[in-house]
CSV table of C-alpha atoms in Angstrom, one decimal:
chain,number,residue,atom,x,y,z
G,176,MET,CA,32.6,118.5,25.7
G,177,SER,CA,30.4,120.1,23.1
G,178,THR,CA,29.0,118.4,20.0
G,179,SER,CA,31.0,120.6,17.7
G,180,THR,CA,34.2,119.5,19.5
G,181,ALA,CA,33.2,115.9,19.2
G,182,THR,CA,32.6,116.0,15.5
G,183,SER,CA,35.5,118.3,14.5
G,184,GLY,CA,38.0,115.5,13.9
G,185,PRO,CA,36.8,114.1,10.6
G,186,LEU,CA,35.2,117.4,9.4
G,187,ARG,CA,36.7,119.0,6.3
G,188,ARG,CA,35.5,122.3,7.6
G,189,VAL,CA,34.2,123.0,11.1
G,190,PRO,CA,30.7,124.6,11.1
G,191,VAL,CA,30.6,128.0,12.9
G,192,GLN,CA,27.3,129.5,12.1
G,193,GLY,CA,24.1,128.1,13.6
G,194,ARG,CA,22.7,127.1,10.3
G,195,SER,CA,25.8,125.2,9.3
G,196,VAL,CA,25.9,123.4,12.7
G,197,ALA,CA,22.3,122.4,12.3
G,198,ARG,CA,22.9,121.2,8.8
G,199,VAL,CA,25.8,119.0,9.9
G,200,GLN,CA,23.7,117.5,12.7
G,201,ARG,CA,21.0,116.8,10.2
G,202,MET,CA,23.5,114.9,8.1
G,203,LEU,CA,24.6,112.9,11.1
G,204,ASP,CA,20.9,112.1,12.0
G,205,ALA,CA,20.3,111.0,8.4
G,206,CYS,CA,23.4,108.8,8.5
G,207,ALA,CA,22.2,107.1,11.7
G,208,GLU,CA,18.8,106.3,10.1
G,209,ILE,CA,20.3,105.0,6.9
G,210,VAL,CA,22.9,102.7,8.5
G,211,ASP,CA,20.1,101.2,10.6
G,212,GLU,CA,18.1,100.5,7.4
G,213,VAL,CA,20.8,99.4,4.9
G,214,GLY,CA,24.0,99.1,6.9
G,215,TYR,CA,27.3,100.9,6.4
G,216,GLU,CA,27.9,99.3,3.0
G,217,GLY,CA,24.5,100.6,1.7
G,218,LEU,CA,25.3,104.2,2.8
G,219,THR,CA,26.1,106.6,0.1
G,220,THR,CA,26.7,110.4,0.1
G,221,THR,CA,23.8,110.8,-2.4
G,222,LEU,CA,21.4,108.9,-0.2
G,223,LEU,CA,22.6,110.9,2.8
G,224,ALA,CA,22.0,114.2,1.0
G,225,GLU,CA,18.5,113.2,0.0
G,226,ARG,CA,17.6,112.1,3.5
G,227,ALA,CA,19.1,115.1,5.2
G,228,GLY,CA,17.4,117.5,2.6
G,229,VAL,CA,20.7,119.1,1.6
G,230,ALA,CA,22.6,119.5,-1.7
G,231,ILE,CA,25.3,116.9,-2.4
G,232,GLY,CA,27.7,119.8,-2.4
G,233,SER,CA,26.9,120.6,1.2
G,234,VAL,CA,27.9,117.1,2.2
G,235,TYR,CA,31.3,117.4,0.5
G,236,GLN,CA,31.7,120.9,2.0
G,237,PHE,CA,32.0,119.3,5.4
G,238,PHE,CA,32.9,115.7,4.8
G,239,PRO,CA,35.4,114.2,2.3
G,240,ASP,CA,33.6,110.8,2.2
G,241,LYS,CA,31.1,108.5,3.9
G,242,ARG,CA,33.7,107.1,6.3
G,243,ALA,CA,34.3,110.6,7.7
G,244,ILE,CA,30.5,111.1,8.2
G,245,VAL,CA,30.3,107.8,10.1
G,246,GLN,CA,33.4,108.8,12.1
G,247,ALA,CA,31.7,112.0,13.1
G,248,LEU,CA,28.5,110.2,14.1
G,249,THR,CA,30.6,107.7,16.1
G,250,LEU,CA,32.4,110.5,18.0
G,251,ARG,CA,29.0,112.1,18.7
G,252,ASN,CA,27.7,108.8,20.1
G,253,MET,CA,30.8,108.5,22.3
G,254,GLU,CA,30.2,112.0,23.6
G,255,ALA,CA,26.6,111.2,24.3
G,256,TYR,CA,27.6,108.0,26.1
G,257,LEU,CA,30.0,109.9,28.4
G,258,GLU,CA,27.4,112.6,29.0
G,259,ARG,CA,24.8,110.0,30.0
G,260,LEU,CA,27.3,108.5,32.4
G,261,SER,CA,28.2,111.9,33.8
G,262,ASP,CA,24.5,112.5,34.4
G,263,ARG,CA,24.1,109.2,36.2
G,264,PHE,CA,27.0,110.0,38.4
G,265,SER,CA,25.8,113.5,39.2
G,266,ARG,CA,22.7,112.2,40.8
G,267,GLY,CA,24.7,111.0,43.8
G,268,ASP,CA,23.0,107.6,44.2
G,269,LEU,CA,26.1,105.6,43.0
G,270,THR,CA,28.2,104.9,46.1
G,271,HIS,CA,30.7,102.3,45.0
G,272,TRP,CA,32.8,101.9,41.8
G,273,TRP,CA,30.9,98.7,40.9
G,274,ASP,CA,27.7,100.8,40.7
G,275,GLY,CA,29.6,102.9,38.2
G,276,VAL,CA,30.3,99.8,36.2
G,277,ASP,CA,26.7,98.7,36.3
G,278,ALA,CA,25.7,102.2,35.1
G,279,ALA,CA,28.2,102.1,32.3
G,280,ILE,CA,26.7,98.8,31.1
G,281,ASP,CA,23.1,100.0,31.5
G,282,GLU,CA,23.8,103.2,29.5
G,283,TYR,CA,25.5,101.1,26.7
G,284,ILE,CA,22.4,98.9,26.5
G,285,THR,CA,20.1,101.8,26.5
G,286,MET,CA,21.9,103.4,23.6
G,287,HIS,CA,21.5,100.2,21.7
G,288,ARG,CA,17.8,100.4,22.2
G,289,ARG,CA,17.1,104.1,21.8
G,290,VAL,CA,19.9,105.8,19.7
G,291,PRO,CA,19.5,105.5,16.0
G,292,GLY,CA,22.5,104.0,14.3
G,293,PHE,CA,24.1,102.8,17.5
G,294,ARG,CA,23.3,99.1,17.4
G,295,THR,CA,24.7,99.1,13.8
G,296,LEU,CA,27.8,101.1,14.3
G,297,HIS,CA,28.5,100.7,18.1
G,298,PHE,CA,31.7,102.7,18.6
G,299,GLY,CA,32.8,102.4,15.0
G,300,ASP,CA,34.2,98.8,14.8
G,301,VAL,CA,31.9,98.0,11.9
G,302,VAL,CA,33.9,100.5,9.8
G,303,ASP,CA,37.3,100.5,11.4
G,304,VAL,CA,38.6,99.3,14.7
G,305,HIS,CA,40.7,102.5,14.8
G,306,LEU,CA,37.9,104.8,13.9
G,307,LEU,CA,38.0,106.8,17.2
G,308,ASP,CA,41.8,107.0,17.4
G,309,GLU,CA,44.3,105.9,14.7
G,310,ASP,CA,46.8,104.6,17.4
G,311,ARG,CA,44.3,102.6,19.5
G,312,ASP,CA,41.4,100.4,18.9
G,313,ASN,CA,37.9,101.7,19.6
G,314,ASN,CA,37.2,99.6,22.7
G,315,GLY,CA,40.6,100.7,24.1
G,316,VAL,CA,39.5,104.3,23.9
G,317,ILE,CA,36.3,103.5,25.7
G,318,ALA,CA,38.2,101.5,28.4
G,319,GLU,CA,40.5,104.5,28.9
G,320,GLN,CA,37.5,106.8,29.3
G,321,LEU,CA,35.9,104.5,31.8
G,322,ALA,CA,39.1,104.2,33.8
G,323,ARG,CA,39.2,108.1,34.0
G,324,VAL,CA,35.6,108.1,35.2
G,325,LEU,CA,36.2,105.5,37.9
G,326,VAL,CA,39.2,107.4,39.2
G,327,GLU,CA,37.5,110.7,39.2
G,328,GLN,CA,34.2,109.6,40.7
G,329,PHE,CA,35.2,106.8,43.1
G,330,GLY,CA,38.9,107.3,43.8
G,331,THR,CA,39.7,104.0,42.2
G,332,THR,CA,43.4,103.4,41.8
G,333,ASP,CA,44.5,104.5,38.3
G,334,ALA,CA,47.0,101.7,37.5
G,335,PRO,CA,48.0,99.8,34.4
G,336,ARG,CA,46.4,96.7,35.9
G,337,LEU,CA,43.0,98.5,36.1
G,338,ARG,CA,43.2,99.8,32.6
G,339,PHE,CA,44.1,96.3,31.3
G,340,ALA,CA,41.2,94.8,33.2
G,341,LEU,CA,38.8,97.4,31.8
G,342,GLU,CA,40.0,96.7,28.3
G,343,ILE,CA,39.2,93.0,28.8
G,344,ALA,CA,35.8,93.9,30.4
G,345,VAL,CA,34.9,96.2,27.6
G,346,GLU,CA,35.7,93.6,24.9
G,347,ALA,CA,33.7,91.0,26.7
G,348,ALA,CA,30.7,93.2,27.4
G,349,ASP,CA,30.7,94.4,23.8
G,350,ALA,CA,30.7,90.9,22.5
G,351,LEU,CA,27.9,89.7,24.8
G,352,ILE,CA,25.7,92.7,24.3
G,353,LYS,CA,26.0,92.3,20.5
G,354,LEU,CA,24.9,88.7,21.0
G,355,ALA,CA,21.9,89.8,23.1
G,356,PHE,CA,20.8,92.2,20.3
G,357,ARG,CA,21.3,89.5,17.6
G,358,ARG,CA,19.0,87.2,19.5
G,359,ASP,CA,16.4,89.9,20.2
G,360,PRO,CA,16.0,93.4,18.6
G,361,GLU,CA,15.4,94.7,22.1
G,362,GLY,CA,18.2,92.7,23.6
G,363,ASP,CA,17.8,89.2,25.1
G,364,GLU,CA,17.4,90.0,28.8
G,365,LYS,CA,18.9,86.7,29.9
G,366,VAL,CA,22.1,87.4,28.0
G,367,LEU,CA,22.2,91.0,29.3
G,368,VAL,CA,21.8,89.9,32.9
G,369,GLU,CA,24.6,87.3,32.5
G,370,ALA,CA,26.8,89.9,30.8
G,371,THR,CA,26.4,92.3,33.7
G,372,ALA,CA,27.1,89.7,36.3
G,373,LEU,CA,30.2,88.4,34.5
G,374,ILE,CA,31.7,91.8,34.0
G,375,ARG,CA,31.0,92.9,37.5
G,376,GLU,CA,32.5,89.7,39.0
G,377,TYR,CA,35.6,90.0,36.8
G,378,LEU,CA,36.2,93.6,37.6
G,379,HIS,CA,35.5,93.1,41.3
G,380,ARG,CA,38.5,90.8,41.6
G,381,HIS,CA,40.8,93.0,39.5
G,382,VAL,CA,39.9,96.4,40.7
G,383,ASP,CA,39.9,95.4,44.4
G,384,ALA,CA,43.2,93.6,43.9
G,385,ALA,CA,44.7,96.7,42.2
G,386,SER,CA,43.5,98.9,45.1
G,387,SER,CA,44.8,96.6,47.7
G,388,SER,CA,48.2,96.3,46.1
G,389,ALA,CA,48.4,100.1,45.8
G,390,GLY,CA,47.5,100.5,49.4
């Protein structure tokens, strides 16, 4: 999945030329910096244009409003998250599905620490719980993507029970990781360790049970 694909949903006009693509990415980078500094409520298109070094008309050429800009940034972050997971899986050192779950949690934590705007926006729930998909909430979209990855990489049974368990796990992990970063800007390690253990134990019961019943 390319970046242009990931950001095409909320765009008023999809950039084609290299300069336009770079300009849009600059706007998204500026958006990430600003929301970390002043939050979503403090973000304005005027502030964004100034930070990105573009004319206000250029912002409206591609985005109808600030919600669309944040939506594009969130989609870019989701793509980056899935690419990070794909890179982890391609190394070949993850032998069991629970290693994949650990990797998914690790990469989520890493993005909180290293990716501008991510700890503020996460996957868009600060703005709208349906920011990624108007028919499903954001964590439901992430759970579906994780289910697909587990099935493709580890042959895990793709069953409604698995998808439901992953929805619960994503909600729980999201809440606990947010708690960790509220307690410590770098993430309270004790909370993060407990979060990983809790999610792994919960999924171990449900995924193994789903696989057994399918067999």
